[in-house]
Short mmCIF file of N, CA, C and O in Angstrom, two decimals:
data_model
loop_
_atom_site.label_atom_id
_atom_site.label_comp_id
_atom_site.label_asym_id
_atom_site.label_seq_id
_atom_site.Cartn_x
_atom_site.Cartn_y
_atom_site.Cartn_z
N UNK A 195 24.08 20.50 -2.60
CA UNK A 195 24.91 20.43 -3.68
C UNK A 195 24.06 19.74 -4.65
O UNK A 195 23.09 20.15 -5.61
N UNK A 196 25.02 20.22 -6.04
CA UNK A 196 24.57 20.80 -7.58
C UNK A 196 24.09 19.04 -7.73
O UNK A 196 24.41 17.96 -7.61
N UNK A 197 23.31 18.91 -8.67
CA UNK A 197 22.78 17.40 -9.06
C UNK A 197 21.74 16.57 -8.21
O UNK A 197 21.82 16.14 -8.51
N UNK A 198 21.75 17.36 -6.64
CA UNK A 198 21.19 16.90 -6.08
C UNK A 198 19.50 17.84 -5.30
O UNK A 198 19.73 18.56 -5.08
N UNK A 199 18.02 16.70 -4.46
CA UNK A 199 17.43 17.12 -3.92
C UNK A 199 17.23 16.64 -3.25
O UNK A 199 17.85 15.57 -2.38
N UNK A 200 16.20 17.34 -1.67
CA UNK A 200 15.78 17.05 -0.55
C UNK A 200 14.71 16.26 -0.77
O UNK A 200 14.29 15.83 -2.01
N UNK A 201 14.85 15.25 -0.03
CA UNK A 201 13.37 14.37 0.90
C UNK A 201 12.09 14.98 0.12
O UNK A 201 11.33 14.36 -0.78
N UNK A 202 12.50 15.70 0.56
CA UNK A 202 10.88 16.65 0.44
C UNK A 202 10.69 17.54 -0.85
O UNK A 202 9.12 17.53 -1.23
N UNK A 203 11.92 18.29 -1.34
CA UNK A 203 11.48 18.09 -2.64
C UNK A 203 10.77 16.98 -3.82
O UNK A 203 10.20 16.90 -4.19
N UNK A 204 12.37 16.31 -3.69
CA UNK A 204 11.19 14.87 -4.40
C UNK A 204 10.18 13.86 -4.27
O UNK A 204 9.26 13.99 -4.84
N UNK A 205 9.83 14.19 -2.95
CA UNK A 205 8.24 13.81 -2.59
C UNK A 205 6.91 15.18 -3.01
O UNK A 205 6.52 13.99 -3.60
N UNK A 206 7.43 15.98 -3.08
CA UNK A 206 6.63 17.08 -3.79
C UNK A 206 6.20 16.75 -5.40
O UNK A 206 5.19 17.25 -5.75
N UNK A 207 7.06 16.60 -5.69
CA UNK A 207 7.38 16.02 -7.09
C UNK A 207 6.45 14.38 -7.67
O UNK A 207 6.01 14.55 -8.39
N UNK A 208 7.18 13.93 -6.78
CA UNK A 208 5.97 12.54 -6.78
C UNK A 208 4.77 12.64 -6.37
O UNK A 208 4.35 11.12 -6.62
N UNK A 209 4.33 13.46 -5.61
CA UNK A 209 3.35 13.74 -5.14
C UNK A 209 2.97 12.54 -3.87
O UNK A 209 2.10 11.27 -3.23
N UNK A 210 4.17 11.81 -3.55
CA UNK A 210 4.16 11.10 -2.45
C UNK A 210 4.68 11.83 -0.97
O UNK A 210 5.00 13.34 -1.16
N UNK A 211 4.50 11.33 0.62
CA UNK A 211 5.54 12.70 1.66
C UNK A 211 6.67 11.53 2.12
O UNK A 211 6.99 11.14 0.81
N UNK A 212 7.49 12.98 2.33
CA UNK A 212 8.70 12.72 2.25
C UNK A 212 9.14 11.69 3.21
O UNK A 212 10.35 11.25 3.32
N UNK A 213 8.03 11.02 4.03
CA UNK A 213 9.09 10.29 4.83
C UNK A 213 8.58 8.79 4.14
O UNK A 213 8.96 7.83 4.01
N UNK A 214 7.42 8.65 3.06
CA UNK A 214 7.55 7.40 2.31
C UNK A 214 9.10 7.68 1.29
O UNK A 214 9.87 6.48 0.68
N UNK A 215 9.03 8.49 0.80
CA UNK A 215 11.25 8.92 0.16
C UNK A 215 12.46 7.67 0.57
O UNK A 215 13.40 8.22 0.77
N UNK A 216 12.01 8.64 1.91
CA UNK A 216 13.18 8.68 3.31
C UNK A 216 13.37 6.73 3.10
O UNK A 216 13.77 6.14 3.46
N UNK A 217 12.32 6.28 2.76
CA UNK A 217 12.21 4.73 3.58
C UNK A 217 12.17 4.08 2.21
O UNK A 217 13.50 3.55 2.34
N UNK A 218 12.54 4.58 0.77
CA UNK A 218 12.93 4.63 -0.32
C UNK A 218 14.45 4.62 -0.21
O UNK A 218 15.16 3.39 -0.86
N UNK A 219 14.65 5.58 0.35
CA UNK A 219 16.16 5.56 0.11
C UNK A 219 16.52 4.61 1.19
O UNK A 219 18.03 3.99 0.84
N UNK A 220 16.45 4.31 2.11
CA UNK A 220 17.15 4.04 3.25
C UNK A 220 17.09 2.15 3.20
O UNK A 220 17.79 1.64 3.01
N UNK A 221 16.01 1.88 2.45
CA UNK A 221 15.98 0.45 2.49
C UNK A 221 16.17 0.18 0.45
O UNK A 221 16.40 -1.12 0.03
N UNK A 222 16.86 1.37 -0.09
CA UNK A 222 17.98 1.10 -1.22
C UNK A 222 16.99 1.37 -3.30
O UNK A 222 16.98 0.71 -3.80
N UNK A 223 16.12 1.46 -2.59
CA UNK A 223 15.45 1.41 -3.92
C UNK A 223 15.08 2.72 -4.14
O UNK A 223 15.73 2.56 -5.79
N UNK A 224 16.31 3.84 -4.02
CA UNK A 224 16.68 4.54 -4.50
C UNK A 224 17.90 4.48 -4.66
O UNK A 224 19.32 4.99 -3.87
N UNK A 225 18.66 4.55 -6.26
CA UNK A 225 20.12 4.28 -6.11
C UNK A 225 20.92 5.26 -5.33
O UNK A 225 20.55 6.50 -6.30
N UNK A 226 22.04 5.59 -5.40
CA UNK A 226 22.74 6.39 -5.19
C UNK A 226 22.04 7.85 -4.78
O UNK A 226 22.90 9.02 -5.03
N UNK A 227 21.33 7.24 -3.32
CA UNK A 227 21.29 8.36 -2.59
C UNK A 227 21.59 8.46 -1.52
O UNK A 227 21.87 7.96 -0.39
N UNK A 228 22.65 8.78 -1.14
CA UNK A 228 23.58 9.73 -0.75
C UNK A 228 22.61 10.13 0.98
O UNK A 228 22.26 11.22 0.86
N UNK A 229 23.21 9.62 2.34
CA UNK A 229 22.92 10.73 3.26
C UNK A 229 23.07 11.35 4.09
O UNK A 229 25.29 11.09 4.76
N UNK A 230 23.73 12.87 4.42
CA UNK A 230 24.89 13.36 4.91
C UNK A 230 23.81 13.94 6.28
O UNK A 230 22.74 14.28 6.03
N UNK A 231 24.25 13.43 7.48
CA UNK A 231 23.63 13.75 8.55
C UNK A 231 22.50 13.08 8.16
O UNK A 231 21.72 12.42 8.84
N UNK A 232 20.86 13.56 8.50
CA UNK A 232 19.95 13.52 8.79
C UNK A 232 18.53 13.43 7.31
O UNK A 232 18.04 13.79 7.65
N UNK A 233 19.92 13.93 5.92
CA UNK A 233 18.88 14.58 4.90
C UNK A 233 19.50 13.77 4.03
O UNK A 233 20.69 13.14 3.80
N UNK A 234 18.28 13.05 3.31
CA UNK A 234 19.02 12.08 2.16
C UNK A 234 19.23 13.03 1.40
O UNK A 234 18.84 14.28 0.35
N UNK A 235 19.88 13.22 -0.33
CA UNK A 235 20.01 13.30 -1.08
C UNK A 235 20.42 12.67 -2.52
O UNK A 235 21.02 11.35 -2.43
N UNK A 236 19.06 12.40 -2.69
CA UNK A 236 18.80 12.61 -3.89
C UNK A 236 18.65 13.19 -5.62
O UNK A 236 18.82 13.89 -6.22
N UNK A 237 19.51 11.98 -6.15
CA UNK A 237 19.65 12.75 -7.67
C UNK A 237 18.47 13.22 -8.63
O UNK A 237 17.81 13.13 -8.21
N UNK A 238 18.72 14.43 -8.84
CA UNK A 238 17.42 15.01 -9.46
C UNK A 238 17.37 15.42 -11.32
O UNK A 238 15.96 14.78 -10.65
N UNK A 239 17.68 14.13 -10.94
CA UNK A 239 16.90 13.30 -12.80
C UNK A 239 16.67 11.66 -12.03
O UNK A 239 16.76 11.28 -12.71
N UNK A 240 16.09 11.68 -10.41
CA UNK A 240 15.84 10.44 -10.24
C UNK A 240 14.36 9.70 -10.50
O UNK A 240 13.54 11.01 -10.75
N UNK A 241 14.30 8.74 -10.53
CA UNK A 241 12.47 8.11 -11.25
C UNK A 241 12.61 7.70 -9.55
O UNK A 241 13.03 7.21 -9.72
N UNK A 242 11.24 7.58 -9.40
CA UNK A 242 10.37 6.86 -8.43
C UNK A 242 9.98 5.21 -8.76
O UNK A 242 9.95 5.16 -10.02
N UNK A 243 11.03 4.55 -7.46
CA UNK A 243 11.18 3.09 -8.21
C UNK A 243 9.52 3.03 -7.80
O UNK A 243 8.73 3.62 -8.24
N UNK A 244 9.43 1.48 -8.76
CA UNK A 244 7.52 1.07 -9.40
C UNK A 244 7.71 0.16 -8.00
O UNK A 244 8.42 -0.65 -7.60
N UNK A 245 6.91 -0.11 -7.40
CA UNK A 245 6.18 -1.67 -6.61
C UNK A 245 6.41 -3.08 -6.79
O UNK A 245 6.01 -2.70 -8.23
N UNK A 246 6.69 -2.63 -6.74
CA UNK A 246 6.77 -5.56 -6.66
C UNK A 246 6.86 -5.83 -6.24
O UNK A 246 6.88 -5.58 -5.49
N UNK A 247 6.47 -7.21 -6.22
CA UNK A 247 5.65 -8.20 -5.56
C UNK A 247 4.40 -7.43 -4.70
O UNK A 247 4.48 -8.56 -3.52
N UNK A 248 3.37 -6.95 -5.72
CA UNK A 248 2.28 -6.40 -4.85
C UNK A 248 1.31 -8.10 -5.06
O UNK A 248 0.92 -8.38 -4.27
N UNK A 249 1.75 -8.41 -5.60
CA UNK A 249 0.72 -10.09 -6.40
C UNK A 249 1.86 -10.70 -6.80
O UNK A 249 2.23 -10.66 -7.38
N UNK A 250 1.88 -12.31 -5.95
CA UNK A 250 2.72 -13.04 -6.72
C UNK A 250 1.95 -13.58 -8.22
O UNK A 250 0.68 -13.21 -8.22
N UNK A 251 2.53 -13.60 -8.84
CA UNK A 251 2.41 -14.57 -9.82
C UNK A 251 1.60 -15.32 -9.90
O UNK A 251 2.37 -16.81 -8.96
N UNK A 252 0.77 -16.04 -10.63
CA UNK A 252 0.11 -17.84 -10.61
C UNK A 252 -1.18 -17.52 -9.79
O UNK A 252 -1.37 -18.73 -8.98
N UNK A 253 -1.00 -16.47 -8.63
CA UNK A 253 -1.72 -16.15 -7.43
C UNK A 253 -3.11 -15.07 -8.11
O UNK A 253 -3.45 -15.00 -8.78
N UNK A 254 -4.83 -16.48 -7.62
CA UNK A 254 -5.26 -15.86 -7.89
C UNK A 254 -5.99 -14.22 -7.13
O UNK A 254 -5.95 -14.06 -5.93
N UNK A 255 -7.26 -13.80 -7.70
CA UNK A 255 -7.38 -12.42 -7.43
C UNK A 255 -8.29 -12.98 -6.00
O UNK A 255 -8.90 -13.68 -6.05
N UNK A 256 -8.35 -12.03 -4.90
CA UNK A 256 -9.56 -12.47 -3.35
C UNK A 256 -10.94 -12.68 -3.92
O UNK A 256 -11.77 -14.07 -3.72
N UNK A 257 -11.65 -12.92 -5.56
CA UNK A 257 -12.57 -12.99 -5.64
C UNK A 257 -13.22 -14.13 -6.24
O UNK A 257 -14.03 -14.73 -6.29
N UNK A 258 -11.56 -15.09 -6.93
CA UNK A 258 -11.75 -15.94 -7.31
C UNK A 258 -11.30 -17.17 -6.26
O UNK A 258 -11.06 -17.79 -6.40
N UNK A 259 -11.06 -17.00 -4.88
CA UNK A 259 -10.40 -17.70 -3.85
C UNK A 259 -11.89 -17.88 -3.16
O UNK A 259 -12.85 -17.95 -2.67
N UNK A 260 -11.82 -19.61 -3.24
CA UNK A 260 -12.92 -20.56 -2.85
C UNK A 260 -13.41 -20.46 -1.13
O UNK A 260 -14.23 -20.16 -1.19
N UNK A 261 -12.04 -20.15 -0.37
CA UNK A 261 -12.18 -19.95 1.10
C UNK A 261 -13.18 -18.28 1.43
O UNK A 261 -13.83 -17.81 2.15
N UNK A 262 -12.43 -17.45 0.50
CA UNK A 262 -12.63 -16.10 0.76
C UNK A 262 -14.24 -16.27 0.21
O UNK A 262 -15.47 -15.72 0.79
N UNK A 263 -15.00 -16.48 -1.19
CA UNK A 263 -15.97 -16.24 -1.52
C UNK A 263 -16.78 -17.40 -0.19
O UNK A 263 -18.39 -16.68 -0.18
N UNK A 264 -16.73 -18.51 0.21
CA UNK A 264 -17.17 -18.93 1.43
C UNK A 264 -17.78 -18.60 2.51
O UNK A 264 -18.31 -18.64 3.18
N UNK A 265 -16.72 -18.23 2.80
CA UNK A 265 -16.47 -16.64 4.35
C UNK A 265 -17.78 -16.14 4.01
O UNK A 265 -18.51 -15.73 4.99
N UNK A 266 -17.12 -15.21 2.24
CA UNK A 266 -18.46 -13.67 2.51
C UNK A 266 -19.82 -14.42 2.54
O UNK A 266 -20.98 -13.73 2.64
N UNK A 267 -20.03 -15.44 1.95
CA UNK A 267 -21.12 -15.89 1.88
C UNK A 267 -22.25 -16.69 3.42
O UNK A 267 -23.09 -16.61 3.44
N UNK A 268 -20.94 -17.13 4.36
CA UNK A 268 -21.34 -17.12 5.16
C UNK A 268 -21.67 -16.12 6.33
O UNK A 268 -22.74 -15.90 6.76
N UNK A 269 -21.30 -15.01 6.04
CA UNK A 269 -21.14 -13.79 6.26
C UNK A 269 -23.30 -12.97 5.79
O UNK A 269 -23.13 -12.40 6.99
N UNK A 270 -23.12 -13.71 5.16
CA UNK A 270 -24.12 -12.83 4.14
C UNK A 270 -25.45 -13.83 4.79
O UNK A 270 -26.76 -13.64 5.45
N UNK A 271 -25.45 -15.23 4.53
CA UNK A 271 -26.04 -15.94 5.87
C UNK A 271 -26.20 -15.24 6.69
O UNK A 271 -27.60 -15.73 7.78
N UNK A 272 -25.60 -15.57 8.01
CA UNK A 272 -25.50 -15.50 8.81
C UNK A 272 -26.58 -13.80 9.13
O UNK A 272 -27.17 -13.52 9.76
N UNK A 273 -25.88 -12.80 8.37
CA UNK A 273 -26.38 -11.54 8.89
C UNK A 273 -27.79 -11.55 8.75
O UNK A 273 -29.05 -11.27 8.14
N UNK A 274 -28.36 -12.47 7.54
CA UNK A 274 -30.22 -12.66 6.78
C UNK A 274 -30.75 -13.42 8.41
O UNK A 274 -32.03 -13.13 8.00
N UNK A 275 -29.77 -14.18 8.71
CA UNK A 275 -30.67 -15.10 9.34
C UNK A 275 -31.08 -14.22 10.67
O UNK A 275 -32.27 -14.50 10.58
N UNK A 276 -30.44 -13.02 11.42
CA UNK A 276 -30.34 -12.54 12.75
C UNK A 276 -31.66 -10.98 11.91
O UNK A 276 -32.02 -11.36 12.79
N UNK A 277 -31.30 -10.77 11.09
CA UNK A 277 -32.43 -9.90 10.20
C UNK A 277 -34.02 -10.55 10.17
O UNK A 277 -34.60 -10.24 11.05
N UNK A 278 -33.82 -12.32 10.28
CA UNK A 278 -35.02 -12.57 9.70
C UNK A 278 -35.57 -12.79 11.38
O UNK A 278 -36.77 -12.85 12.03
N UNK A 279 -34.66 -13.27 12.96
CA UNK A 279 -34.93 -13.25 13.77
C UNK A 279 -35.89 -12.87 14.21
O UNK A 279 -36.33 -12.17 15.77
N UNK A 280 -34.71 -11.21 14.59
CA UNK A 280 -34.87 -9.85 15.99
C UNK A 280 -35.26 -9.03 14.54
O UNK A 280 -35.91 -8.27 15.25
N UNK A 281 -35.73 -8.84 13.18
CA UNK A 281 -36.18 -7.14 12.67
C UNK A 281 -34.79 -6.51 12.07
O UNK A 281 -33.69 -6.86 12.80
N UNK A 282 -35.25 -6.01 11.69
CA UNK A 282 -34.04 -4.55 11.64
C UNK A 282 -33.53 -3.50 12.98
O UNK A 282 -32.57 -3.27 12.74
N UNK A 283 -33.93 -3.45 14.05
CA UNK A 283 -33.50 -2.62 14.88
C UNK A 283 -32.51 -3.22 15.75
O UNK A 283 -31.70 -2.48 16.73
N UNK A 284 -32.14 -4.58 15.40
CA UNK A 284 -30.98 -5.29 15.87
C UNK A 284 -29.79 -4.92 14.56
O UNK A 284 -28.43 -5.27 15.09
N UNK A 285 -29.42 -4.12 13.70
CA UNK A 285 -28.77 -4.04 13.05
C UNK A 285 -27.85 -2.47 13.22
O UNK A 285 -28.55 -1.40 13.65
#
């Protein structure tokens, strides 16, 4: 079809897997991409959709979360205690 390309060709252009392009088509992330049989037809001038919702607005980065810092400190303390008690051979 004129003006459309297969998912495999678009995947090569976008440097992603063909399965990722198929998933984007299936979930409506690529607009006006019809499916013919088991192949998706993607508009030739289509742009790769951007990821949204990766991190919610106002959410702290992992390093700043007190619970995660506390857990990391506990892991470090436990590892230090085991090392002191048993020596290096138990790691």
